[in-house]
């Protein structure tokens, strides 16, 4: 056995935990801490339209990072790129609490979004393929649970800052500090890929009809979930239930997300990956609609939990299905779906932010998002009967 393979063969659980920590820092915190921070920024003068622009800048960076991750630009050490982008995500998160102005926020969130996408692609490649190689694919649920864990941590950071009356800037700084600590943990837990993997040129991807349809469904999912994921705390703050529920809403999203990948992959193995994708999309559509149709504390918490309990599950199911359709070009397929997802995320906050300014409500954008999730479910169901 190659000496470079020994660490991860002997420590699959540590590898999975390293993946969890990487996903928590770059995605759960780096991407999603903006949601509980946003109401404070709006209260300090940011308009809903500007809020949508900043969110979309992050998702534009995410799209760019996903596309670039599939190119030769990221040849070389996968672990090196993973660590560099984790550091970038932590740095841009922390600096958000220091700078002022829309231009600076746009630039930071653009770079941070690109870093988070590269972390997702490389962490998934380093962890999932190697867990599969040693017969421990079941541990992949630990890897994906990192997003929910990061969201829960971001909720705790926001709640602590609110309780201490520290303001929104302290939330960004704390998120960056936690992310730097996570970088050190990943450094210890995730070894370099074996020499046969490190620096390998990306494989060629054949885009079949089934893979193209899945990519479209994944893009609709990205649009469908992101409006609620970005603005749910802002939506709740505008209601009478805000004082009692606001600190709990984002926590409910994170707690719902932590076990969701294990649950939905179990359902996928029992009933089929595409069937599970469709079912989760339908449930998420109900949660998105509930965020604007079901007033009060119960509606807010149910909507938040349904969002958390499905969006990472759908993410994992889509990537699993793509890898199965990719014929050995798994990294390329993951990057393609991540790019489609990123495109959907760019459009969603823009429609929501400026729609809120035009209508005074998130009702119409959220209902359009729910319809997009219904369409994603229909496409996933259709793929089952598609050949090639």
Short mmCIF file of C-alpha atoms in Angstrom, two decimals:
data_model
loop_
_atom_site.label_atom_id
_atom_site.label_comp_id
_atom_site.label_asym_id
_atom_site.label_seq_id
_atom_site.Cartn_x
_atom_site.Cartn_y
_atom_site.Cartn_z
CA UNK A 1 0.00 0.00 0.00
CA UNK A 2 1.27 3.47 -0.94
CA UNK A 3 2.40 5.42 2.08
CA UNK A 4 0.38 8.40 0.95
CA UNK A 5 -2.80 6.32 1.15
CA UNK A 6 -2.33 5.05 4.68
CA UNK A 7 -3.65 7.99 6.70
CA UNK A 8 -7.09 8.15 5.10
CA UNK A 9 -7.42 4.35 4.86
CA UNK A 10 -6.82 4.09 8.60
CA UNK A 11 -8.89 7.13 9.59
CA UNK A 12 -12.10 7.31 7.51
CA UNK A 13 -14.07 8.80 10.43
CA UNK A 14 -11.48 11.54 10.88
CA UNK A 15 -11.63 12.22 7.15
CA UNK A 16 -15.43 12.53 7.28
CA UNK A 17 -15.22 14.85 10.30
CA UNK A 18 -12.64 16.95 8.46
CA UNK A 19 -15.08 17.24 5.57
CA UNK A 20 -17.83 18.24 8.00
CA UNK A 21 -15.67 21.01 9.45
CA UNK A 22 -14.66 22.28 6.00
CA UNK A 23 -18.29 22.40 4.87
CA UNK A 24 -19.36 24.06 8.13
CA UNK A 25 -16.80 26.84 7.76
CA UNK A 26 -16.98 27.62 4.04
CA UNK A 27 -20.66 26.89 3.37
CA UNK A 28 -22.56 26.87 6.66
CA UNK A 29 -20.80 30.01 7.92
CA UNK A 30 -19.09 31.51 4.87
CA UNK A 31 -22.20 31.46 2.72
CA UNK A 32 -25.09 31.45 5.16
CA UNK A 33 -24.12 33.62 8.12
CA UNK A 34 -25.34 36.56 6.02
CA UNK A 35 -28.95 35.48 6.67
CA UNK A 36 -29.09 36.09 10.45
CA UNK A 37 -26.86 39.16 10.10
CA UNK A 38 -28.95 40.76 7.36
CA UNK A 39 -31.76 42.23 9.53
CA UNK A 40 -29.19 44.20 11.51
CA UNK A 41 -27.57 45.52 8.35
CA UNK A 42 -30.97 46.57 6.98
CA UNK A 43 -31.80 48.28 10.27
CA UNK A 44 -28.50 50.15 9.91
CA UNK A 45 -29.47 51.54 6.50
CA UNK A 46 -29.03 48.82 3.86
CA UNK A 47 -32.01 48.69 1.50
CA UNK A 48 -33.70 45.39 0.51
CA UNK A 49 -32.45 45.90 -3.05
CA UNK A 50 -28.87 46.30 -1.84
CA UNK A 51 -29.33 43.23 0.36
CA UNK A 52 -30.35 41.25 -2.71
CA UNK A 53 -27.36 42.55 -4.66
CA UNK A 54 -24.92 41.54 -1.92
CA UNK A 55 -26.48 38.07 -1.73
CA UNK A 56 -26.35 37.70 -5.50
CA UNK A 57 -22.70 38.81 -5.57
CA UNK A 58 -21.89 35.94 -3.23
CA UNK A 59 -23.76 33.51 -5.46
CA UNK A 60 -22.13 34.94 -8.60
CA UNK A 61 -18.79 34.19 -6.96
CA UNK A 62 -20.11 30.73 -6.11
CA UNK A 63 -20.97 30.18 -9.79
CA UNK A 64 -17.54 31.37 -10.91
CA UNK A 65 -15.80 29.19 -8.34
CA UNK A 66 -17.77 26.13 -9.40
CA UNK A 67 -16.91 26.68 -13.06
CA UNK A 68 -13.24 27.32 -12.36
CA UNK A 69 -12.98 24.28 -10.08
CA UNK A 70 -13.55 22.08 -13.13
CA UNK A 71 -10.65 23.60 -15.10
CA UNK A 72 -6.89 23.20 -15.16
CA UNK A 73 -6.58 26.44 -13.22
CA UNK A 74 -6.96 24.31 -10.10
CA UNK A 75 -4.47 21.63 -11.10
CA UNK A 76 -2.00 20.59 -8.43
CA UNK A 77 -2.65 19.67 -4.82
CA UNK A 78 -6.40 19.33 -4.06
CA UNK A 79 -5.65 19.71 -0.36
CA UNK A 80 -3.62 22.85 -0.99
CA UNK A 81 -6.51 24.45 -2.87
CA UNK A 82 -8.94 23.35 -0.17
CA UNK A 83 -6.90 24.97 2.59
CA UNK A 84 -6.24 28.14 0.58
CA UNK A 85 -9.93 28.63 -0.16
CA UNK A 86 -10.90 27.92 3.45
CA UNK A 87 -8.48 30.70 4.47
CA UNK A 88 -9.97 33.00 1.83
CA UNK A 89 -13.50 32.30 3.04
CA UNK A 90 -12.53 33.01 6.66
CA UNK A 91 -10.74 36.23 5.72
CA UNK A 92 -13.56 37.66 3.60
CA UNK A 93 -16.10 36.78 6.30
CA UNK A 94 -14.17 38.60 8.99
CA UNK A 95 -13.46 41.70 6.88
CA UNK A 96 -17.21 42.15 6.25
CA UNK A 97 -17.37 43.33 9.86
CA UNK A 98 -14.73 45.99 9.31
CA UNK A 99 -15.45 47.70 5.97
CA UNK A 100 -18.32 49.96 4.93
CA UNK A 101 -20.08 50.54 1.64
CA UNK A 102 -21.91 48.53 -0.99
CA UNK A 103 -18.89 48.22 -3.31
CA UNK A 104 -16.70 46.68 -0.61
CA UNK A 105 -19.44 44.29 0.49
CA UNK A 106 -20.05 43.19 -3.09
CA UNK A 107 -16.36 42.50 -3.68
CA UNK A 108 -15.91 40.57 -0.43
CA UNK A 109 -18.99 38.43 -0.93
CA UNK A 110 -18.01 37.76 -4.55
CA UNK A 111 -14.59 36.42 -3.52
CA UNK A 112 -16.03 34.57 -0.53
CA UNK A 113 -18.64 32.90 -2.73
CA UNK A 114 -15.99 31.67 -5.15
CA UNK A 115 -13.95 30.28 -2.25
CA UNK A 116 -16.93 28.43 -0.79
CA UNK A 117 -17.72 26.73 -4.11
CA UNK A 118 -14.13 25.56 -4.54
CA UNK A 119 -14.14 24.21 -0.98
CA UNK A 120 -17.35 22.28 -1.67
CA UNK A 121 -15.98 20.75 -4.87
CA UNK A 122 -12.55 19.85 -3.51
CA UNK A 123 -13.71 18.76 -0.05
CA UNK A 124 -16.31 16.51 -1.66
CA UNK A 125 -13.74 15.09 -4.07
CA UNK A 126 -11.15 14.48 -1.33
CA UNK A 127 -13.61 12.99 1.15
CA UNK A 128 -16.39 11.21 -0.76
CA UNK A 129 -14.25 9.34 -3.29
CA UNK A 130 -11.85 8.12 -0.63
CA UNK A 131 -14.61 7.03 1.74
CA UNK A 132 -16.10 5.05 -1.11
CA UNK A 133 -12.74 3.50 -1.91
CA UNK A 134 -12.49 2.03 1.60
CA UNK A 135 -16.10 0.91 1.76
CA UNK A 136 -17.24 3.63 4.17
CA UNK A 137 -19.59 5.63 1.91
CA UNK A 138 -22.12 5.78 4.73
CA UNK A 139 -19.86 8.31 6.45
CA UNK A 140 -20.58 10.80 3.65
CA UNK A 141 -23.61 11.92 5.66
CA UNK A 142 -21.19 13.27 8.28
CA UNK A 143 -19.43 15.30 5.59
CA UNK A 144 -22.66 16.90 4.35
CA UNK A 145 -23.93 17.49 7.90
CA UNK A 146 -21.30 20.20 8.09
CA UNK A 147 -23.54 22.71 6.34
CA UNK A 148 -26.27 22.33 8.95
CA UNK A 149 -23.71 22.45 11.73
CA UNK A 150 -22.27 25.67 10.31
CA UNK A 151 -25.74 27.20 10.04
CA UNK A 152 -26.46 26.27 13.67
CA UNK A 153 -23.15 27.83 14.71
CA UNK A 154 -23.96 31.00 12.76
CA UNK A 155 -27.36 31.13 14.50
CA UNK A 156 -25.63 30.81 17.88
CA UNK A 157 -23.17 33.57 16.97
CA UNK A 158 -26.02 35.88 15.95
CA UNK A 159 -28.09 35.09 19.04
CA UNK A 160 -25.13 35.70 21.35
CA UNK A 161 -24.33 39.01 19.68
CA UNK A 162 -27.97 40.13 19.90
CA UNK A 163 -28.15 39.16 23.57
CA UNK A 164 -24.99 41.13 24.28
CA UNK A 165 -26.15 44.04 22.09
CA UNK A 166 -22.88 43.88 20.12
CA UNK A 167 -24.27 44.67 16.66
CA UNK A 168 -23.98 43.04 13.27
CA UNK A 169 -20.27 43.75 12.77
CA UNK A 170 -19.34 41.53 15.68
CA UNK A 171 -21.22 38.66 14.01
CA UNK A 172 -19.05 38.83 10.90
CA UNK A 173 -15.88 39.01 12.98
CA UNK A 174 -16.91 36.05 15.12
CA UNK A 175 -17.83 34.04 12.02
CA UNK A 176 -14.42 34.71 10.55
CA UNK A 177 -12.70 33.71 13.79
CA UNK A 178 -14.57 30.41 14.00
CA UNK A 179 -13.72 29.75 10.34
CA UNK A 180 -10.01 30.24 10.98
CA UNK A 181 -10.22 27.73 13.84
CA UNK A 182 -11.93 25.31 11.45
CA UNK A 183 -9.06 25.71 9.00
CA UNK A 184 -6.64 24.39 11.61
CA UNK A 185 -8.87 21.38 12.26
CA UNK A 186 -9.11 20.56 8.54
CA UNK A 187 -5.34 20.85 8.27
CA UNK A 188 -5.04 18.11 10.89
CA UNK A 189 -7.85 15.83 9.73
CA UNK A 190 -7.78 15.85 5.91
CA UNK A 191 -4.54 14.49 4.41
CA UNK A 192 -3.37 14.99 0.85
CA UNK A 193 -4.87 12.78 -1.83
CA UNK A 194 -2.84 9.75 -2.95
CA UNK A 195 -0.32 10.52 -5.69
CA UNK A 196 -2.51 8.79 -8.22
CA UNK A 197 -5.20 11.43 -7.55
CA UNK A 198 -3.17 14.55 -6.79
CA UNK A 199 -2.68 16.76 -9.81
CA UNK A 200 -4.69 14.53 -12.16
CA UNK A 201 -6.13 16.42 -15.11
CA UNK A 202 -9.93 16.71 -15.05
CA UNK A 203 -11.69 13.88 -16.86
CA UNK A 204 -13.84 14.55 -19.92
CA UNK A 205 -17.58 14.70 -19.20
CA UNK A 206 -20.21 13.43 -21.63
CA UNK A 207 -23.39 15.43 -21.15
CA UNK A 208 -26.33 13.10 -21.67
CA UNK A 209 -30.00 14.05 -21.82
CA UNK A 210 -30.52 12.73 -18.29
CA UNK A 211 -27.58 14.73 -16.92
CA UNK A 212 -28.74 17.88 -18.73
CA UNK A 213 -32.25 17.51 -17.28
CA UNK A 214 -30.84 16.94 -13.81
CA UNK A 215 -28.72 20.07 -14.20
CA UNK A 216 -31.83 22.10 -15.06
CA UNK A 217 -33.69 20.68 -12.07
CA UNK A 218 -30.73 21.50 -9.84
CA UNK A 219 -30.66 25.08 -11.10
CA UNK A 220 -34.39 25.47 -10.37
CA UNK A 221 -33.74 24.08 -6.90
CA UNK A 222 -31.01 26.69 -6.39
CA UNK A 223 -33.48 29.45 -7.29
CA UNK A 224 -36.29 27.87 -5.30
CA UNK A 225 -34.56 27.55 -1.95
CA UNK A 226 -32.40 30.66 -1.91
CA UNK A 227 -35.01 33.37 -1.40
CA UNK A 228 -36.21 31.82 1.84
CA UNK A 229 -32.67 30.85 2.85
CA UNK A 230 -31.52 34.46 2.41
CA UNK A 231 -34.49 36.41 3.74
CA UNK A 232 -36.33 34.18 6.22
CA UNK A 233 -34.99 36.01 9.29
CA UNK A 234 -35.80 39.35 7.63
CA UNK A 235 -39.32 38.08 6.84
CA UNK A 236 -39.81 37.02 10.46
CA UNK A 237 -38.49 40.32 11.84
CA UNK A 238 -41.31 42.13 10.02
CA UNK A 239 -43.99 40.09 11.84
CA UNK A 240 -45.47 40.32 15.31
CA UNK A 241 -43.79 37.03 16.19
CA UNK A 242 -40.29 38.49 15.73
CA UNK A 243 -39.21 39.02 19.36
CA UNK A 244 -39.92 35.45 20.44
CA UNK A 245 -39.06 33.60 17.24
CA UNK A 246 -36.28 35.45 15.44
CA UNK A 247 -33.37 33.91 17.43
CA UNK A 248 -34.81 30.43 16.88
CA UNK A 249 -35.67 30.55 13.18
CA UNK A 250 -32.16 30.23 11.77
CA UNK A 251 -31.28 27.68 14.44
CA UNK A 252 -34.26 25.60 13.28
CA UNK A 253 -32.86 25.67 9.74
CA UNK A 254 -29.48 24.41 10.96
CA UNK A 255 -30.88 21.72 13.24
CA UNK A 256 -33.11 20.47 10.45
CA UNK A 257 -30.17 20.35 8.06
CA UNK A 258 -27.75 18.36 10.25
CA UNK A 259 -29.47 14.94 9.91
CA UNK A 260 -31.10 15.67 6.56
CA UNK A 261 -28.45 14.16 4.31
CA UNK A 262 -28.42 10.88 6.22
CA UNK A 263 -32.23 10.78 6.12
CA UNK A 264 -32.62 11.62 2.44
CA UNK A 265 -29.82 9.35 1.26
CA UNK A 266 -31.45 6.53 3.24
CA UNK A 267 -34.75 7.30 1.50
CA UNK A 268 -32.87 7.45 -1.79
CA UNK A 269 -31.37 4.01 -1.28
CA UNK A 270 -34.79 2.61 -0.39
CA UNK A 271 -36.95 4.26 -3.07
CA UNK A 272 -34.47 5.69 -5.60
CA UNK A 273 -32.26 8.79 -5.67
CA UNK A 274 -34.40 10.67 -8.19
CA UNK A 275 -37.61 9.75 -6.39
CA UNK A 276 -36.14 11.11 -3.15
CA UNK A 277 -34.99 14.28 -4.95
CA UNK A 278 -38.54 14.86 -6.20
CA UNK A 279 -40.13 14.20 -2.80
CA UNK A 280 -37.72 16.52 -0.98
CA UNK A 281 -38.35 19.26 -3.55
CA UNK A 282 -42.10 19.00 -2.95
CA UNK A 283 -41.65 19.27 0.82
CA UNK A 284 -39.31 22.23 0.42
CA UNK A 285 -41.84 23.96 -1.85
CA UNK A 286 -44.36 23.67 1.00
CA UNK A 287 -41.86 25.20 3.42
CA UNK A 288 -41.04 28.10 1.09
CA UNK A 289 -44.73 28.86 0.58
CA UNK A 290 -45.39 28.60 4.32
CA UNK A 291 -42.77 31.30 5.02
CA UNK A 292 -45.13 33.91 3.51
CA UNK A 293 -48.56 32.26 3.77
CA UNK A 294 -48.54 30.97 7.36
CA UNK A 295 -48.28 33.92 9.72
CA UNK A 296 -47.14 33.63 13.30
CA UNK A 297 -44.48 31.83 15.30
CA UNK A 298 -45.59 28.31 14.35
CA UNK A 299 -45.53 29.09 10.63
CA UNK A 300 -42.06 30.63 10.85
CA UNK A 301 -40.60 27.68 12.72
CA UNK A 302 -42.25 25.05 10.50
CA UNK A 303 -41.07 26.86 7.37
CA UNK A 304 -37.53 27.12 8.74
CA UNK A 305 -37.40 23.47 9.75
CA UNK A 306 -38.76 22.25 6.41
CA UNK A 307 -36.17 24.35 4.58
CA UNK A 308 -33.35 22.97 6.73
CA UNK A 309 -34.62 19.39 6.54
CA UNK A 310 -34.58 19.38 2.74
CA UNK A 311 -32.14 21.76 1.10
CA UNK A 312 -28.94 19.87 1.99
CA UNK A 313 -30.66 16.57 1.33
CA UNK A 314 -31.57 17.74 -2.18
CA UNK A 315 -28.02 19.04 -2.62
CA UNK A 316 -26.54 15.66 -1.74
CA UNK A 317 -29.07 13.66 -3.78
CA UNK A 318 -28.39 15.80 -6.85
CA UNK A 319 -24.63 15.33 -6.54
CA UNK A 320 -25.02 11.59 -5.99
CA UNK A 321 -27.22 11.29 -9.08
CA UNK A 322 -24.80 13.38 -11.14
CA UNK A 323 -21.83 11.23 -10.15
CA UNK A 324 -23.77 8.12 -11.14
CA UNK A 325 -24.51 9.64 -14.56
CA UNK A 326 -20.99 11.01 -15.09
CA UNK A 327 -19.23 7.82 -16.22
CA UNK A 328 -16.02 8.47 -14.26
CA UNK A 329 -16.05 12.28 -14.55
CA UNK A 330 -17.52 12.87 -11.11
CA UNK A 331 -15.62 16.05 -10.32
CA UNK A 332 -16.74 17.58 -13.60
CA UNK A 333 -20.36 16.62 -13.03
CA UNK A 334 -20.33 18.02 -9.48
CA UNK A 335 -18.88 21.28 -10.79
CA UNK A 336 -21.50 21.51 -13.56
CA UNK A 337 -24.39 21.01 -11.16
CA UNK A 338 -22.84 23.43 -8.66
CA UNK A 339 -22.63 26.02 -11.45
CA UNK A 340 -26.32 25.58 -12.34
CA UNK A 341 -27.18 25.82 -8.67
CA UNK A 342 -25.12 29.00 -8.43
CA UNK A 343 -26.92 30.56 -11.40
CA UNK A 344 -30.27 29.93 -9.74
CA UNK A 345 -28.96 31.51 -6.55
CA UNK A 346 -27.89 34.66 -8.39
CA UNK A 347 -31.33 35.30 -9.82
CA UNK A 348 -33.31 34.54 -6.65
CA UNK A 349 -32.06 37.28 -4.29
CA UNK A 350 -32.27 39.92 -7.03
CA UNK A 351 -35.92 39.10 -7.69
CA UNK A 352 -36.66 38.93 -3.98
CA UNK A 353 -34.84 42.12 -2.96
CA UNK A 354 -36.18 44.38 -5.68
CA UNK A 355 -39.58 42.65 -5.52
CA UNK A 356 -39.74 43.52 -1.84
CA UNK A 357 -38.95 47.16 -2.63
CA UNK A 358 -41.60 47.27 -5.36
CA UNK A 359 -44.42 45.47 -3.55
CA UNK A 360 -43.55 45.84 0.13
CA UNK A 361 -43.62 42.07 0.59
CA UNK A 362 -41.70 38.86 -0.13
CA UNK A 363 -44.99 37.11 -1.01
CA UNK A 364 -44.75 37.05 -4.81
CA UNK A 365 -41.04 36.15 -5.05
CA UNK A 366 -41.47 33.36 -2.49
CA UNK A 367 -44.44 31.85 -4.33
CA UNK A 368 -42.48 31.93 -7.61
CA UNK A 369 -39.67 30.11 -5.78
CA UNK A 370 -42.14 27.46 -4.58
CA UNK A 371 -43.27 26.95 -8.19
CA UNK A 372 -39.64 26.51 -9.26
CA UNK A 373 -39.25 23.74 -6.68
CA UNK A 374 -42.38 22.04 -8.01
CA UNK A 375 -40.84 22.18 -11.49
CA UNK A 376 -37.60 20.69 -10.17
CA UNK A 377 -39.57 17.82 -8.64
CA UNK A 378 -41.35 17.19 -11.95
CA UNK A 379 -38.08 17.15 -13.88
CA UNK A 380 -36.45 14.74 -11.44
CA UNK A 381 -39.43 12.41 -11.76
CA UNK A 382 -39.23 12.66 -15.55
CA UNK A 383 -35.55 11.66 -15.66
CA UNK A 384 -36.53 8.22 -14.43
CA UNK A 385 -38.05 7.49 -17.84
CA UNK A 386 -35.36 9.18 -19.90
CA UNK A 387 -32.71 7.14 -21.66
CA UNK A 388 -29.20 8.34 -22.55
#
